[in-house]
Every structure is written in C-alpha cells, then in structure tokens.
PDB file of C-alpha atoms in Angstrom:
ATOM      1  CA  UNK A   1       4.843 -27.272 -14.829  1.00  0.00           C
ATOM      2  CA  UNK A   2       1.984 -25.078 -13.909  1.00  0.00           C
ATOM      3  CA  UNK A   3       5.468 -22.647 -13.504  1.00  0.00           C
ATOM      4  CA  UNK A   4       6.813 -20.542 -16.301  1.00  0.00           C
ATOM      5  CA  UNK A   5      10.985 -20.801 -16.679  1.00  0.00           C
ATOM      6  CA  UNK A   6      12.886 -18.043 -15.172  1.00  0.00           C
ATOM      7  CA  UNK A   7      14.821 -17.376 -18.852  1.00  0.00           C
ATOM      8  CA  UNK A   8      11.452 -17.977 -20.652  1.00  0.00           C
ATOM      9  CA  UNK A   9       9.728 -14.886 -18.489  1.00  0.00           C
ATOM     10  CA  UNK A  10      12.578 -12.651 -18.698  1.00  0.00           C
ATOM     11  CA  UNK A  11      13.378 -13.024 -22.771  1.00  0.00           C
ATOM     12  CA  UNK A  12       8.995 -12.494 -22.851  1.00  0.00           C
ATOM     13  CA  UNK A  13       8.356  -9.823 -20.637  1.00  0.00           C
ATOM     14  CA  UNK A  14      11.302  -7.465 -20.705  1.00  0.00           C
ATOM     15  CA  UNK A  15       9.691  -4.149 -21.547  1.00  0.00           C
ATOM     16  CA  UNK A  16      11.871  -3.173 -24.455  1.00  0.00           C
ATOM     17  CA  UNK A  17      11.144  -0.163 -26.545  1.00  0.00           C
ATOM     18  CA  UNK A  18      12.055  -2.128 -29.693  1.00  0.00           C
ATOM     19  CA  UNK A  19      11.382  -5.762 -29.088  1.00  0.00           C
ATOM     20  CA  UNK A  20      12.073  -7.189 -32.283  1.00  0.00           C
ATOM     21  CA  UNK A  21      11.710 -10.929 -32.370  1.00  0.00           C
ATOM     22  CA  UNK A  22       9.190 -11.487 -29.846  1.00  0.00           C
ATOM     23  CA  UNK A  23       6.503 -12.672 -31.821  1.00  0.00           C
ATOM     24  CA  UNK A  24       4.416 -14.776 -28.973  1.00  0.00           C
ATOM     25  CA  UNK A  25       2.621 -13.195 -26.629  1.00  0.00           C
ATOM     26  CA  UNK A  26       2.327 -14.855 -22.510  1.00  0.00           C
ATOM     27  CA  UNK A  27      -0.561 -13.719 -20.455  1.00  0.00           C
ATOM     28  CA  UNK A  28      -0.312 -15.089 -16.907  1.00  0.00           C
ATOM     29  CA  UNK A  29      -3.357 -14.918 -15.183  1.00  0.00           C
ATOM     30  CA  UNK A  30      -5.390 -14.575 -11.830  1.00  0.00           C
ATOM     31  CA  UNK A  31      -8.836 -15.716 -11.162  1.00  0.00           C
ATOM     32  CA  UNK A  32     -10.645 -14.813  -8.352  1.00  0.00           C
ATOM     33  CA  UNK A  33     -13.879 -14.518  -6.859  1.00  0.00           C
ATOM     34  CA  UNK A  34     -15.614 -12.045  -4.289  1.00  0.00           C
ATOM     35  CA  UNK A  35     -17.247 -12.675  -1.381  1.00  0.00           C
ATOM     36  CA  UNK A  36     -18.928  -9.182   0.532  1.00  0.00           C
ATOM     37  CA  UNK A  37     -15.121  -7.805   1.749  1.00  0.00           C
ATOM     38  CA  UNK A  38     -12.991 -10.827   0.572  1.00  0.00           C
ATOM     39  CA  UNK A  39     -12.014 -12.921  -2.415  1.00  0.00           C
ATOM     40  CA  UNK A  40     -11.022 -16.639  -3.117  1.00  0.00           C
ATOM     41  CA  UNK A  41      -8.227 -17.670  -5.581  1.00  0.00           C
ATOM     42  CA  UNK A  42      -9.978 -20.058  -7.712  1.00  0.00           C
ATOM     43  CA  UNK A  43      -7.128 -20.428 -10.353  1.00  0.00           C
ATOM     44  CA  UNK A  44      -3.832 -19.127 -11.480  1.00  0.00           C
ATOM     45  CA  UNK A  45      -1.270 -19.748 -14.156  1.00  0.00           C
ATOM     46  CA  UNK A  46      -0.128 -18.550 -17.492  1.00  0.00           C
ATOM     47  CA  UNK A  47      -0.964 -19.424 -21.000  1.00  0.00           C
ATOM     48  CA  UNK A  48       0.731 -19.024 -24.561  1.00  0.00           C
ATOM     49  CA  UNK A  49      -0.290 -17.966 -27.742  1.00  0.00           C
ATOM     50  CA  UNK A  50      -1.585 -21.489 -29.956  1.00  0.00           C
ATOM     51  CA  UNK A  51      -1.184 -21.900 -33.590  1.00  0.00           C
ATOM     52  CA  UNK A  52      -4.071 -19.813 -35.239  1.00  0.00           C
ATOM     53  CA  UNK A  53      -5.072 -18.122 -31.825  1.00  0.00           C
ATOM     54  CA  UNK A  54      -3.966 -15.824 -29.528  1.00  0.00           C
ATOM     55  CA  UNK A  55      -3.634 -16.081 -26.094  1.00  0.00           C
ATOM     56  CA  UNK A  56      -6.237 -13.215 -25.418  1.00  0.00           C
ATOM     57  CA  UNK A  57      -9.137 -15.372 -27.042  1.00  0.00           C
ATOM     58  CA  UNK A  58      -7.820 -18.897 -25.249  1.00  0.00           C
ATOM     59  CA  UNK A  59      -8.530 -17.414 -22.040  1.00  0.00           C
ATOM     60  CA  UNK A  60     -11.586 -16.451 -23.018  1.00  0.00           C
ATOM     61  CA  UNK A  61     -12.895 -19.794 -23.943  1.00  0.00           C
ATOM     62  CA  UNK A  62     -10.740 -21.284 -21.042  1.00  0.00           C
ATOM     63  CA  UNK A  63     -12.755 -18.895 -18.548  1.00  0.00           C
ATOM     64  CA  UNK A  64     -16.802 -19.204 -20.507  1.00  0.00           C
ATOM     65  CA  UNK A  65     -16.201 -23.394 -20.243  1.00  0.00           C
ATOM     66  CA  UNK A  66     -16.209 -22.214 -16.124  1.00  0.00           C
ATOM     67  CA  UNK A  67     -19.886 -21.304 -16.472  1.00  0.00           C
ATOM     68  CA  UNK A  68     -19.504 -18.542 -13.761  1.00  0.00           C
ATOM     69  CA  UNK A  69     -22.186 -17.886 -11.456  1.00  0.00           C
ATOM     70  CA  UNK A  70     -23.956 -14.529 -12.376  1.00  0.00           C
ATOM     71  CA  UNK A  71     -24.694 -13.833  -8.589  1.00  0.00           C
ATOM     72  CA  UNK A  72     -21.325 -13.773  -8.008  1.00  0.00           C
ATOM     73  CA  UNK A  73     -18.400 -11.368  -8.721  1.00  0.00           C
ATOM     74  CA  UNK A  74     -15.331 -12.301 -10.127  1.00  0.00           C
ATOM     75  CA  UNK A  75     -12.073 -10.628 -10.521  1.00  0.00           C
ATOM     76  CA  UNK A  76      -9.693 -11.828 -13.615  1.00  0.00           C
ATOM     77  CA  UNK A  77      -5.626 -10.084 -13.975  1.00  0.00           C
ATOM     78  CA  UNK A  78      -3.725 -10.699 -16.187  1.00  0.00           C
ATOM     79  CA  UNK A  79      -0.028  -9.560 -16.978  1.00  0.00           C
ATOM     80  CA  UNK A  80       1.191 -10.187 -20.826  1.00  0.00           C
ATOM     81  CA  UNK A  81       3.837  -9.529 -22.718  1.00  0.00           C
ATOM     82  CA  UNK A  82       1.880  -7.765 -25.440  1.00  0.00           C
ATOM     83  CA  UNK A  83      -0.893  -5.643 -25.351  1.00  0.00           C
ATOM     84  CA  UNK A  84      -3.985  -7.311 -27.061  1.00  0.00           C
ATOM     85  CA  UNK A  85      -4.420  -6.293 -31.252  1.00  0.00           C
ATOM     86  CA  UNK A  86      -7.451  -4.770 -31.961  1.00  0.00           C
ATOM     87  CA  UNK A  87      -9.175  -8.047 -33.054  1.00  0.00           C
ATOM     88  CA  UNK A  88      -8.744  -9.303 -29.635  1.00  0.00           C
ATOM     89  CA  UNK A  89      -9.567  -6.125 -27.841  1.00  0.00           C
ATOM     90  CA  UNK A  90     -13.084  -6.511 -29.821  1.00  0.00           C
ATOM     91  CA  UNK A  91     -13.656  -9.887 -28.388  1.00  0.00           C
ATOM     92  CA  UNK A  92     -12.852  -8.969 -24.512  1.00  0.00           C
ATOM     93  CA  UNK A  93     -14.884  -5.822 -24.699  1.00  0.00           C
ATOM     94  CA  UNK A  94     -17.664  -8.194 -25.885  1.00  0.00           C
ATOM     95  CA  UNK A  95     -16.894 -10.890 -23.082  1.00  0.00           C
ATOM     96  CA  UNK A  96     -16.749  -7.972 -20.587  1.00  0.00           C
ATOM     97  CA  UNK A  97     -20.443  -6.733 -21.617  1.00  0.00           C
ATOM     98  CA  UNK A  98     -21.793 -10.253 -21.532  1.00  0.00           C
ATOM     99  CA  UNK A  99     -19.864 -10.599 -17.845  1.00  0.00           C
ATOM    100  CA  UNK A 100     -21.237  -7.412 -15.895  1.00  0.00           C
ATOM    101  CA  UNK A 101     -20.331  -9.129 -12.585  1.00  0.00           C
ATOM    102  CA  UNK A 102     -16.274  -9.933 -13.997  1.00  0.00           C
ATOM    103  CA  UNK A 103     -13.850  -6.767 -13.539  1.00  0.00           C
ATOM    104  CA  UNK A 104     -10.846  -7.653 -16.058  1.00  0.00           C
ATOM    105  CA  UNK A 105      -7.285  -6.148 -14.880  1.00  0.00           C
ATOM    106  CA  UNK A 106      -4.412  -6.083 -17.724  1.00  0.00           C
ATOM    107  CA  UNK A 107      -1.195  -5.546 -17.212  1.00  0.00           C
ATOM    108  CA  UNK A 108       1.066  -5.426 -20.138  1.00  0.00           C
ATOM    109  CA  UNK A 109       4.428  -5.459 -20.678  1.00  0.00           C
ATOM    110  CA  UNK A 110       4.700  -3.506 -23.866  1.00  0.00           C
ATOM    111  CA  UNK A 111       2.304  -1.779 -26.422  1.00  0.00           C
ATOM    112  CA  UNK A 112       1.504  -3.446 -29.208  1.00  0.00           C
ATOM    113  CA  UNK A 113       0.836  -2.119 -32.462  1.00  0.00           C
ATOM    114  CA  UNK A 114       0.834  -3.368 -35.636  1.00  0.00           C
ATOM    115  CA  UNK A 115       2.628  -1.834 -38.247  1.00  0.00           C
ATOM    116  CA  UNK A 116      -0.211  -3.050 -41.712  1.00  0.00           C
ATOM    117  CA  UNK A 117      -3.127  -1.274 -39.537  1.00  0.00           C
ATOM    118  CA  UNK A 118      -2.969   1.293 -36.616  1.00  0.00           C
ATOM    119  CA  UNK A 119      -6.269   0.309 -35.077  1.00  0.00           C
ATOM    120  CA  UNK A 120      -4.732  -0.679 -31.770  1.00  0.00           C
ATOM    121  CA  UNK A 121      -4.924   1.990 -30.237  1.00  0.00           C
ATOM    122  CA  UNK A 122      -8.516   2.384 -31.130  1.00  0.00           C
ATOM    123  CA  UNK A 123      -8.949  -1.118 -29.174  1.00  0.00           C
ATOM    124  CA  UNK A 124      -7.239  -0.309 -26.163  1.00  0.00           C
ATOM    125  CA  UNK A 125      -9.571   2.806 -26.148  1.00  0.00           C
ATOM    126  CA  UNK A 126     -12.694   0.119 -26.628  1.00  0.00           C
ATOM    127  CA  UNK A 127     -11.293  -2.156 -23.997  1.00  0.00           C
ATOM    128  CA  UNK A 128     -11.396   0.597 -21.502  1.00  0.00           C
ATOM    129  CA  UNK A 129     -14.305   2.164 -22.294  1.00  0.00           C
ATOM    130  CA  UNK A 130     -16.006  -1.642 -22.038  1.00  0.00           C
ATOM    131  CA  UNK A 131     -14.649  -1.545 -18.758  1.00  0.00           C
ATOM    132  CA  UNK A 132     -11.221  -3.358 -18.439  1.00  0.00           C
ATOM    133  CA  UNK A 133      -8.484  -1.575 -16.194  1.00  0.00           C
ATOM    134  CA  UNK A 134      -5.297  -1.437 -18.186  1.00  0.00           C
ATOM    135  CA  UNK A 135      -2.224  -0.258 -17.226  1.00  0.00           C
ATOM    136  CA  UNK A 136       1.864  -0.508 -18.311  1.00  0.00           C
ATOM    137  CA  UNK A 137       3.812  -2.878 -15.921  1.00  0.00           C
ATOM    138  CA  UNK A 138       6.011  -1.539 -13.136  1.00  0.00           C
ATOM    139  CA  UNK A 139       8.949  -3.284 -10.955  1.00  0.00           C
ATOM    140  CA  UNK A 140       6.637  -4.136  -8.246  1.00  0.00           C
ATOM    141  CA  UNK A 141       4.000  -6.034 -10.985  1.00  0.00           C
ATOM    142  CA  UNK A 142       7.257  -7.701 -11.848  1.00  0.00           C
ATOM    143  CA  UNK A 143       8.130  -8.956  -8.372  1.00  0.00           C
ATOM    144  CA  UNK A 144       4.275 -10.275  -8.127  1.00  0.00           C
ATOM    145  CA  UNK A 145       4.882 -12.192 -11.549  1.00  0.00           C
ATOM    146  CA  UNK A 146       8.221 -13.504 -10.564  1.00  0.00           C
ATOM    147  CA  UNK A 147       7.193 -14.723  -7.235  1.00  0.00           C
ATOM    148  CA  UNK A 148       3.636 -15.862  -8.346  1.00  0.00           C
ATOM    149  CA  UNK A 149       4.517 -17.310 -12.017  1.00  0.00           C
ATOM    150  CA  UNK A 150       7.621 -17.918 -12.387  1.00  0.00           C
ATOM    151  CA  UNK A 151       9.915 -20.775 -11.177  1.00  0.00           C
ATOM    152  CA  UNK A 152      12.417 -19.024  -9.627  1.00  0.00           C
ATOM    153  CA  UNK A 153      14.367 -21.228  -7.376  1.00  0.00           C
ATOM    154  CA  UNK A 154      13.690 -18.604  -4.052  1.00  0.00           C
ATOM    155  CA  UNK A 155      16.244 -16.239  -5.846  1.00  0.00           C
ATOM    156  CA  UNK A 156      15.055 -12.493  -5.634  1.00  0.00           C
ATOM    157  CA  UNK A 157      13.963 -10.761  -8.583  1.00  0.00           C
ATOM    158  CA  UNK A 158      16.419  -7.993  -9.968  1.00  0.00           C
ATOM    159  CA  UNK A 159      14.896  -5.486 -12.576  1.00  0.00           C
ATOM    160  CA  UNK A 160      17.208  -5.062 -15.510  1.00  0.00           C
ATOM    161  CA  UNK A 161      18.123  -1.823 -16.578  1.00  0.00           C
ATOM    162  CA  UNK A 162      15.751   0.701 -17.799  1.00  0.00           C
ATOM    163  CA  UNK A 163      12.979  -0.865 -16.454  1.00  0.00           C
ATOM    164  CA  UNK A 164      11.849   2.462 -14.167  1.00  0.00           C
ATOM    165  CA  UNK A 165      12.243   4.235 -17.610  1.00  0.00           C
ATOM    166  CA  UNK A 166      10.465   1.993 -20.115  1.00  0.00           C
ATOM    167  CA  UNK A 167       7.725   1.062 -17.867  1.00  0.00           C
ATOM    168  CA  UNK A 168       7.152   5.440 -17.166  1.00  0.00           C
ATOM    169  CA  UNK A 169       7.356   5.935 -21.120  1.00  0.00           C
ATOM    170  CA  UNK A 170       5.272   3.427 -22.035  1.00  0.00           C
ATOM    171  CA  UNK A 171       2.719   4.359 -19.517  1.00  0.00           C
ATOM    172  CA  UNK A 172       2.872   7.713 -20.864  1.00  0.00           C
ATOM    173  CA  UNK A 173       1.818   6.300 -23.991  1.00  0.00           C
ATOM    174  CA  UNK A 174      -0.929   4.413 -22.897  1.00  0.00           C
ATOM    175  CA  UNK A 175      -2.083   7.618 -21.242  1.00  0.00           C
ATOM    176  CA  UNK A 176      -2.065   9.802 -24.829  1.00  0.00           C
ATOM    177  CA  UNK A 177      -3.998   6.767 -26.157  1.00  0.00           C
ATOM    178  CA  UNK A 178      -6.376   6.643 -23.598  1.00  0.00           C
ATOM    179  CA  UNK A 179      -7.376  10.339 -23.055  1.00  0.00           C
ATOM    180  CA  UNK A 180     -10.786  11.287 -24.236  1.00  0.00           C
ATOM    181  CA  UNK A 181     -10.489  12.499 -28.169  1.00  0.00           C
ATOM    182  CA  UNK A 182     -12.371  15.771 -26.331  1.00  0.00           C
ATOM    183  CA  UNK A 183      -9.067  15.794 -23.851  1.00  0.00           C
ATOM    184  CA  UNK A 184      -7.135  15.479 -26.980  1.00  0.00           C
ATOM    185  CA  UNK A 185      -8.318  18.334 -29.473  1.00  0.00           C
ATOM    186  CA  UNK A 186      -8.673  20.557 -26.070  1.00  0.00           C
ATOM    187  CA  UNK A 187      -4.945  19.705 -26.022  1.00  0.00           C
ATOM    188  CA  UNK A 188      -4.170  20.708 -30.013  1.00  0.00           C
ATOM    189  CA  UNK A 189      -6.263  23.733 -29.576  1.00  0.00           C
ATOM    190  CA  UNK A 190      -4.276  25.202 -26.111  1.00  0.00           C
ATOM    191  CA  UNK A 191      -1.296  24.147 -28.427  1.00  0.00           C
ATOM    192  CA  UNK A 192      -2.219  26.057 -31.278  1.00  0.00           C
ATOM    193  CA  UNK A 193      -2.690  28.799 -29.280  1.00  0.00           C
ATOM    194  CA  UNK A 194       0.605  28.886 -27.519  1.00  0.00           C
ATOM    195  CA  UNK A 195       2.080  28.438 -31.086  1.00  0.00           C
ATOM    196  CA  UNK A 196       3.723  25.173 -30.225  1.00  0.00           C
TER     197      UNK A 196
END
C-alpha cells in the first residue's frame, strides 16, 4: 500500500520527549514542481529506513534517478519521525547545493541526537544554512500527514495528549540550535551581565 497503517504512524511519529525504542526513522514525502504561480504533484508517499541506510539518503537517490529538469523548480517536504544525524544532514546540504532550483521542507517529529557524538546539532545548523526549511511538527502538520499518508479509514485525526506542549518545546529547541553562534554569545554576554 502506497498508505502507511494508522497504528504504524502513530507508534512513529508521536512527538515524545523520551522516545525510547523507536529506532527507525519514516519520512513521508511530497514532490512537487512549479510552474510561474502554481505547482504539480508529481509524487507522494513515505519511505523507511533500509538495512545499512537511512531513509534521509534513500530519498536522495530515489529523487537524483528522476533526473530533474534544471529549468524547472521543484519543491520536496518531508515530515519524519527523526530529525536527520549529522551524517545525513552532510549529504542533503550537498544535494541541496548541487539542486539550486529544489527548495527542501522538513518537518520532524522529534530531535534527534545521538548520545556517542553531539554533532547534530551542528548539522541541523548546516542543513539550514544550505538552505533547507526545518521546522518541529504541529497538530495541523499532523492532520496533513494523517489525511495525506496515512490509511485512516475517513476517521478524524485526534492529537494525543501533550502534543501542543511537545511540539512548542521542541520547537524551542530547534530555535536555540538554530540561532546564529553571534545571537548566542550576544545572549551569554546580556546574561552575564544581568548576573543570571
């Protein structure tokens, strides 16, 4: 099924905090192109990591096998369950910079970091800097995925709770991670100052 199971999209993208046991990461996906003032859907679905790859790196080869037109623009989203490591952060800045006319979209259910090396949030700093919009899920990219991904049997997504309030924390997070190391030491200094 080109579908992902209602139980099988819950258990993966529930935006725990602590979400031991979730070792796979999903990245559904939206591929579209852009004409002047509209686009086209030219695929859709959602992928899993593969033994010996992640996901991040299978859509990358899925998408270069397209051979996308360079005078056209395309438009890739994703929404995952992890954010990407820093190994795969490397390789979609690189795919970004060799794709000037593809704008990548990620939308992740949690943050990612891995506890041997803390370099992740050194590639989600690359990853924007090369470009890619990223951003911490919310209820209404969880509708979209349910109705869009998901085989859901017409029944009405229902957030679970402390969704609002991981989704605002974890954004938070991403924020911190993201701001300019300038933005950051401006930050310690006014700190320092006010003794805090």
């Amino acid at each position: 099924s080109i579908l992902m199971e209602r139980g099988l999209f819950l258990y993966n993208f529930k935006n725990l905090l602590k979400a031991k046991g979730r070792r796979e990461t999903y990245l559904c996906f939206v591929v579209k192109r852009r004409d002047s003032a509209t686009s086209c859907s030219l695929d859709f679905g959602y992928l899993r990591n593969q033994m010996g790859c992640h996901v991040e790196v299978l859509f990358l080869r899925y998408i270069a096998a397209w051979d996308l037109d360079p005078g056209r623009c395309y438009r890739i989203t994703w929404f995952t369950s992890w954010s990407p490591c820093y190994d795969c952060a490397q390789h979609i800045a690189s795919f970004l910079r060799s794709y000037p006319n593809l704008t990548l979209r990620i939308f992740m259910a949690r943050l990612y970091f891995c506890e041997d090396r803390k370099a992740e949030p050194e590639g989600l700093r690359r990853l924007h800097k090369a470009g890619a919009q990223i951003a911490i899920m919310t209820f209404k990219d969880y509708f979209y995925c349910w109705n869009t991904f998901v085989e859901n049997r017409e029944q009405t997504f229902k957030g679970w709770e402390g969704l609002h309030e991981n989704s605002v924390h974890l954004a938070r997070k991403l924020r911190r991670i993201l701001l300019p190391l300038y933005e950051v030491d401006d930050l310690r200094d006014a700190f320092k100052i006010l003794g805090l």
